Amino acid sequence: MPLVFESKSFNIIVPERPHISRADGGHIIIIPKTEVEDRTKLSPEHAVELMKLTMVAGEAMKTALSSRGIEIGRINYQDNGNWTHLLHIHLYGRAKNAPIQKYGAPLNFPATKEEFLVQPALPPLNEDDISEISKEIKRLLNTDKYKSF
C-alpha cells in the first residue's frame, strides 16, 4: 500500500482497494505502527498524535485533491474495525461532484468483506495525488496551528 506519510507512531497509507474511488473523493487510512485493539488502548501521547494526524491528513487531503480538480466538500472520518479488529482510521474525501457516492448522502458500502471483495476494484488515489497530500501534510505540520499541538 502506498505510503502518504510516516510519523513517530503511525503510517498514513492509500489502500490498494479503496472503499470509494478517486473521483468520489479518495480514501486514505491512518494505521498505528504497533497493533492496538482500539483507541481506548492508546497512551495519552499516542492519542494526541493520532488526533493531530487525523486533523492534518484531512486538511491536507481536502486542499491537495481540490487543487487537483477533485472538489472536496468535506472529509468523513471513520473508525470502523469491522473487518480488521485493530485500530485504524479511514478518511474518505467527499467530492462535491462525486459520480457514485453522492455528496451529502451517506456513504454506501457492501455489508460484508466478502461482498466488497467480489466487486470490481475502484481507482485509488494516484501517485501525484499522494505526493501532493504528503507535501501538504508536511507544510501543515510546520504551521503555528500544528507546531504547538
XYZ file of N, CA and C in Angstrom:
447
model
N 0.839 -1.175 0.000
C 0.000 0.000 0.000
C 0.883 1.237 0.000
N 0.626 2.174 -0.895
C 1.457 3.376 -0.966
C 1.419 4.184 0.333
N 2.582 4.628 0.754
C 2.726 5.419 1.970
C 2.574 6.899 1.637
N 1.682 7.571 2.346
C 1.480 9.008 2.187
C 2.383 9.765 3.152
N 2.428 9.278 4.398
C 3.188 9.975 5.438
C 3.485 9.004 6.575
N 4.629 9.220 7.229
C 5.018 8.409 8.377
C 5.357 9.334 9.536
N 4.703 9.121 10.666
C 5.026 9.869 11.881
C 5.762 8.937 12.837
N 5.973 9.392 14.045
C 6.678 8.579 15.038
C 5.966 7.247 15.277
N 4.640 7.272 15.366
C 3.898 6.076 15.770
C 2.856 5.593 14.776
N 2.659 6.318 13.669
C 1.590 5.990 12.722
C 2.067 6.104 11.279
N 1.412 5.352 10.403
C 1.578 5.490 8.956
C 0.247 5.919 8.364
N 0.328 6.752 7.341
C -0.856 7.111 6.561
C -0.657 6.491 5.194
N -1.609 5.664 4.787
C -1.473 4.902 3.548
C -2.687 5.100 2.649
N -2.505 4.730 1.386
C -3.610 4.647 0.428
C -3.882 3.166 0.206
N -5.103 2.710 0.490
C -5.390 1.289 0.272
C -5.379 0.947 -1.213
N -4.901 -0.247 -1.525
C -4.883 -0.695 -2.919
C -6.296 -0.879 -3.455
N -7.221 -1.259 -2.590
C -8.640 -1.391 -2.948
C -9.439 -0.417 -2.087
N -9.527 0.840 -2.537
C -10.240 1.829 -1.724
C -11.733 1.523 -1.631
N -12.333 2.023 -0.560
C -13.781 1.876 -0.383
C -14.549 2.841 -1.271
N -13.917 3.986 -1.573
C -14.507 4.917 -2.539
C -13.420 5.333 -3.527
N -13.833 5.663 -4.725
C -12.884 5.948 -5.804
C -12.255 7.329 -5.664
N -11.219 7.532 -6.429
C -10.568 8.834 -6.514
C -11.585 9.892 -6.915
N -12.389 9.625 -7.939
C -13.366 10.601 -8.430
C -14.419 10.948 -7.381
N -14.713 10.013 -6.498
C -15.695 10.258 -5.434
C -15.079 10.961 -4.227
N -13.752 11.137 -4.225
C -13.106 11.876 -3.145
C -11.893 11.215 -2.536
N -11.665 9.941 -2.853
C -10.468 9.260 -2.373
C -10.583 8.712 -0.969
N -9.609 7.867 -0.624
C -9.635 7.114 0.632
C -8.205 6.932 1.113
N -7.936 7.361 2.339
C -6.656 7.090 2.983
C -6.937 6.489 4.360
N -5.927 5.859 4.941
C -6.087 5.203 6.238
C -4.892 5.554 7.126
N -5.181 5.862 8.382
C -4.137 6.078 9.386
C -4.054 4.810 10.232
N -2.850 4.226 10.288
C -2.652 2.943 10.966
C -1.512 3.067 11.978
N -1.728 2.610 13.216
C -0.615 2.614 14.178
C 0.479 1.641 13.738
N 1.725 1.994 14.013
C 2.838 1.099 13.693
C 2.842 -0.127 14.602
N 2.306 0.017 15.794
C 2.152 -1.094 16.729
C 0.665 -1.402 16.832
N 0.309 -2.660 16.674
C -1.109 -3.030 16.702
C -1.755 -2.640 18.029
N -2.939 -2.034 17.911
C -3.724 -1.592 19.056
C -5.164 -2.007 18.791
N -5.833 -2.557 19.796
C -7.207 -3.028 19.604
C -8.157 -1.886 19.240
N -8.138 -0.809 20.015
C -8.987 0.345 19.731
C -8.415 1.562 20.442
N -9.030 2.718 20.248
C -8.464 3.967 20.768
C -8.375 3.999 22.288
N -9.185 3.200 22.979
C -9.114 3.181 24.443
C -7.812 2.572 24.948
N -7.094 1.896 24.073
C -5.827 1.257 24.453
C -4.608 2.128 24.128
N -4.834 3.310 23.563
C -3.727 4.208 23.243
C -3.217 4.901 24.495
N -1.921 5.163 24.518
C -1.365 6.008 25.573
C -1.842 7.437 25.307
N -1.829 8.305 26.306
C -2.203 9.695 26.058
C -1.359 10.335 24.944
N -0.070 10.028 24.919
C 0.821 10.573 23.883
C 0.379 10.114 22.493
N 0.063 8.844 22.350
C -0.364 8.323 21.049
C -1.747 8.833 20.666
N -2.616 9.024 21.649
C -3.953 9.561 21.363
C -3.848 10.975 20.796
N -2.983 11.788 21.372
C -2.779 13.153 20.877
C -2.176 13.115 19.475
N -1.202 12.246 19.268
C -0.575 12.126 17.943
C -1.604 11.704 16.895
N -2.472 10.761 17.241
C -3.496 10.313 16.297
C -4.480 11.431 15.975
N -4.927 12.161 16.979
C -5.857 13.263 16.727
C -5.217 14.307 15.818
N -3.974 14.645 16.100
C -3.255 15.621 15.273
C -3.163 15.123 13.829
N -2.825 13.848 13.654
C -2.705 13.299 12.297
C -4.037 13.277 11.561
N -5.133 12.975 12.259
C -6.430 12.990 11.571
C -6.749 14.397 11.095
N -6.461 15.383 11.923
C -6.723 16.774 11.542
C -5.863 17.192 10.350
N -4.571 16.922 10.446
C -3.630 17.325 9.392
C -3.914 16.571 8.097
N -4.122 15.268 8.182
C -4.367 14.474 6.973
C -5.666 14.885 6.298
N -6.707 15.142 7.078
C -7.971 15.572 6.495
C -7.851 16.917 5.806
N -7.191 17.854 6.465
C -6.992 19.177 5.874
C -6.132 19.078 4.614
N -5.085 18.272 4.671
C -4.196 18.100 3.516
C -4.918 17.431 2.357
N -5.715 16.434 2.666
C -6.465 15.718 1.631
C -7.422 16.679 0.916
N -8.131 17.476 1.699
C -9.092 18.425 1.120
C -8.381 19.449 0.229
N -7.301 20.021 0.728
C -6.563 21.037 -0.026
C -5.909 20.447 -1.276
N -5.190 19.343 -1.108
C -4.429 18.760 -2.219
C -5.343 18.256 -3.330
N -6.391 17.532 -2.982
C -7.269 16.989 -4.022
C -8.077 18.086 -4.697
N -8.492 19.097 -3.936
C -9.214 20.216 -4.546
C -8.326 20.927 -5.562
N -7.028 21.045 -5.262
C -6.100 21.690 -6.202
C -5.850 20.826 -7.436
N -6.218 19.549 -7.360
C -6.014 18.620 -8.477
C -7.316 18.322 -9.217
N -8.338 19.158 -8.994
C -9.568 19.025 -9.764
C -10.658 18.183 -9.132
N -10.434 17.703 -7.910
C -11.474 16.949 -7.198
C -11.927 17.842 -6.047
N -13.048 18.530 -6.238
C -13.506 19.497 -5.242
C -14.072 18.763 -4.024
N -13.302 18.774 -2.961
C -13.683 18.076 -1.732
C -14.474 19.038 -0.844
N -15.697 18.644 -0.528
C -16.539 19.463 0.333
C -16.324 19.181 1.804
N -16.012 17.932 2.106
C -15.746 17.551 3.495
C -15.024 16.212 3.523
N -14.510 15.884 4.692
C -13.869 14.591 4.924
C -14.718 13.835 5.936
N -14.994 12.574 5.666
C -15.629 11.693 6.657
C -14.519 10.896 7.330
N -14.516 10.909 8.651
C -13.531 10.179 9.462
C -14.254 8.995 10.090
N -13.757 7.792 9.868
C -14.434 6.612 10.393
C -13.454 5.643 11.044
N -13.827 5.186 12.216
C -13.080 4.185 12.975
C -13.967 2.951 12.990
N -13.854 2.122 11.959
C -14.786 1.008 11.793
C -14.380 -0.228 12.582
N -13.300 -0.856 12.191
C -12.834 -2.046 12.886
C -13.705 -3.272 12.703
N -14.530 -3.284 11.678
C -15.435 -4.413 11.469
C -14.752 -5.589 10.782
N -13.909 -5.311 9.796
C -13.243 -6.378 9.049
C -11.886 -6.691 9.647
N -11.218 -5.670 10.145
C -9.935 -5.818 10.820
C -10.126 -5.285 12.229
N -10.039 -6.145 13.206
C -10.343 -5.762 14.580
C -9.148 -5.115 15.273
N -8.589 -4.120 14.601
C -7.481 -3.336 15.134
C -7.738 -1.879 14.801
N -7.213 -0.985 15.621
C -7.408 0.440 15.404
C -6.840 0.873 14.057
N -7.635 1.565 13.292
C -7.220 2.258 12.084
C -8.335 3.247 11.749
N -7.963 4.410 11.248
C -8.930 5.461 10.950
C -8.986 5.665 9.443
N -10.188 5.537 8.891
C -10.417 5.786 7.468
C -10.752 7.262 7.279
N -10.164 7.877 6.264
C -10.541 9.224 5.853
C -11.079 9.115 4.439
N -12.333 9.519 4.282
C -12.998 9.470 2.981
C -13.249 10.896 2.516
N -12.644 11.267 1.386
C -12.958 12.557 0.800
C -14.359 12.508 0.207
N -15.102 13.595 0.359
C -16.451 13.659 -0.192
C -16.459 14.721 -1.286
N -16.329 14.252 -2.536
C -16.273 15.155 -3.685
C -17.656 15.726 -3.973
N -17.702 17.032 -4.196
C -18.982 17.693 -4.460
C -19.634 17.198 -5.742
N -18.819 16.758 -6.702
C -19.362 16.257 -7.976
C -19.146 14.746 -8.114
N -19.218 14.028 -7.007
C -18.966 12.577 -6.996
C -19.939 11.840 -7.911
N -19.416 10.962 -8.771
C -20.299 10.227 -9.679
C -21.076 9.082 -9.020
N -20.535 8.463 -7.973
C -21.199 7.301 -7.365
C -21.646 7.605 -5.929
N -20.701 7.995 -5.085
C -21.007 8.295 -3.675
C -21.416 9.769 -3.588
N -22.675 10.044 -3.849
C -23.173 11.413 -3.982
C -22.917 12.247 -2.729
N -22.447 13.462 -2.977
C -22.142 14.400 -1.900
C -23.406 14.709 -1.098
N -23.283 14.654 0.215
C -24.412 14.938 1.090
C -25.204 13.711 1.490
N -25.009 12.614 0.774
C -25.683 11.354 1.111
C -24.721 10.490 1.926
N -25.244 9.564 2.727
C -24.350 8.664 3.461
C -23.533 7.808 2.494
N -22.318 7.481 2.896
C -21.519 6.561 2.091
C -22.212 5.206 2.058
N -22.133 4.562 0.911
C -22.800 3.276 0.714
C -21.737 2.211 0.469
N -21.606 1.286 1.424
C -20.612 0.226 1.333
C -21.291 -1.135 1.327
N -20.634 -2.152 0.761
C -21.160 -3.520 0.877
C -21.270 -3.924 2.348
N -22.215 -4.794 2.630
C -22.467 -5.207 4.016
C -21.349 -6.062 4.597
N -20.671 -6.838 3.758
C -19.637 -7.741 4.266
C -18.346 -7.580 3.474
N -17.262 -8.054 4.054
C -15.969 -8.041 3.368
C -16.038 -8.891 2.103
N -16.743 -10.009 2.184
C -16.870 -10.905 1.023
C -17.575 -10.194 -0.134
N -18.622 -9.436 0.164
C -19.321 -8.671 -0.880
C -18.403 -7.605 -1.474
N -17.604 -6.965 -0.626
C -16.670 -5.948 -1.092
C -15.638 -6.551 -2.044
N -15.098 -7.705 -1.692
C -14.021 -8.315 -2.475
C -14.465 -8.823 -3.839
N -15.747 -9.102 -4.034
C -16.209 -9.569 -5.348
C -16.588 -8.407 -6.265
N -16.645 -7.204 -5.738
C -16.937 -6.040 -6.575
C -15.699 -5.649 -7.376
N -15.895 -5.014 -8.530
C -14.727 -4.513 -9.270
C -13.957 -3.495 -8.417
N -12.647 -3.530 -8.522
C -11.809 -2.595 -7.762
C -12.045 -1.172 -8.249
N -12.083 -0.242 -7.310
C -12.252 1.176 -7.627
C -10.882 1.825 -7.807
N -10.789 2.852 -8.659
C -9.500 3.530 -8.845
C -9.058 4.250 -7.566
N -7.844 3.966 -7.088
C -7.337 4.647 -5.890
C -6.754 6.013 -6.249
N -6.340 6.745 -5.242
C -5.592 7.974 -5.477
C -4.322 7.616 -6.236
N -3.892 8.507 -7.140
C -2.706 8.205 -7.941
C -1.439 8.780 -7.299
N -0.302 8.500 -7.908
C 0.989 8.919 -7.347
C 1.079 10.427 -7.158
N 0.550 11.188 -8.124
C 0.593 12.648 -7.998
C -0.299 13.132 -6.857
N -1.475 12.514 -6.694
C -2.351 12.855 -5.563
C -1.623 12.598 -4.248
N -1.007 11.434 -4.145
C -0.303 11.034 -2.924
C 0.828 12.012 -2.623
N 1.571 12.380 -3.651
C 2.672 13.324 -3.483
C 2.166 14.673 -2.970
N 1.072 15.158 -3.530
C 0.519 16.454 -3.116
C -0.023 16.401 -1.691
N -0.689 15.314 -1.329
C -1.192 15.173 0.043
C -0.013 15.130 1.012
N 1.022 14.379 0.666
C 2.213 14.277 1.511
C 2.870 15.643 1.710
N 3.044 16.388 0.625
C 3.642 17.730 0.715
C 2.805 18.639 1.605
N 1.482 18.546 1.455
C 0.600 19.412 2.235
C 0.623 19.031 3.717
N 0.711 17.752 4.022
C 0.839 17.328 5.425
C 2.103 17.939 6.028
N 3.214 17.831 5.316
C 4.483 18.368 5.819
C 4.409 19.879 6.002
N 3.763 20.564 5.064
C 3.611 22.018 5.179
C 2.774 22.371 6.407
N 1.640 21.684 6.558
C 0.749 21.975 7.682
C 1.419 21.729 9.030
N 2.210 20.681 9.119
C 2.877 20.370 10.386
C 3.858 21.462 10.812
N 4.254 22.315 9.872
C 5.163 23.417 10.188
C 4.444 24.739 10.412
N 3.108 24.722 10.415
C 2.352 25.943 10.694
C 2.200 26.114 12.202
N 1.917 27.334 12.629
C 1.744 27.612 14.054
C 0.657 26.734 14.668
N -0.403 26.496 13.923
C -1.521 25.699 14.442
C -1.064 24.318 14.900
N -0.212 23.678 14.131
C 0.160 22.294 14.423
C 1.519 22.134 15.100
N 2.405 23.119 14.980
C 3.717 23.009 15.632
C 3.590 22.906 17.144
N 2.629 23.612 17.701
C 2.494 23.632 19.160
C 1.430 22.662 19.662
N 0.923 21.824 18.787
C -0.148 20.873 19.129
C 0.402 19.795 20.037
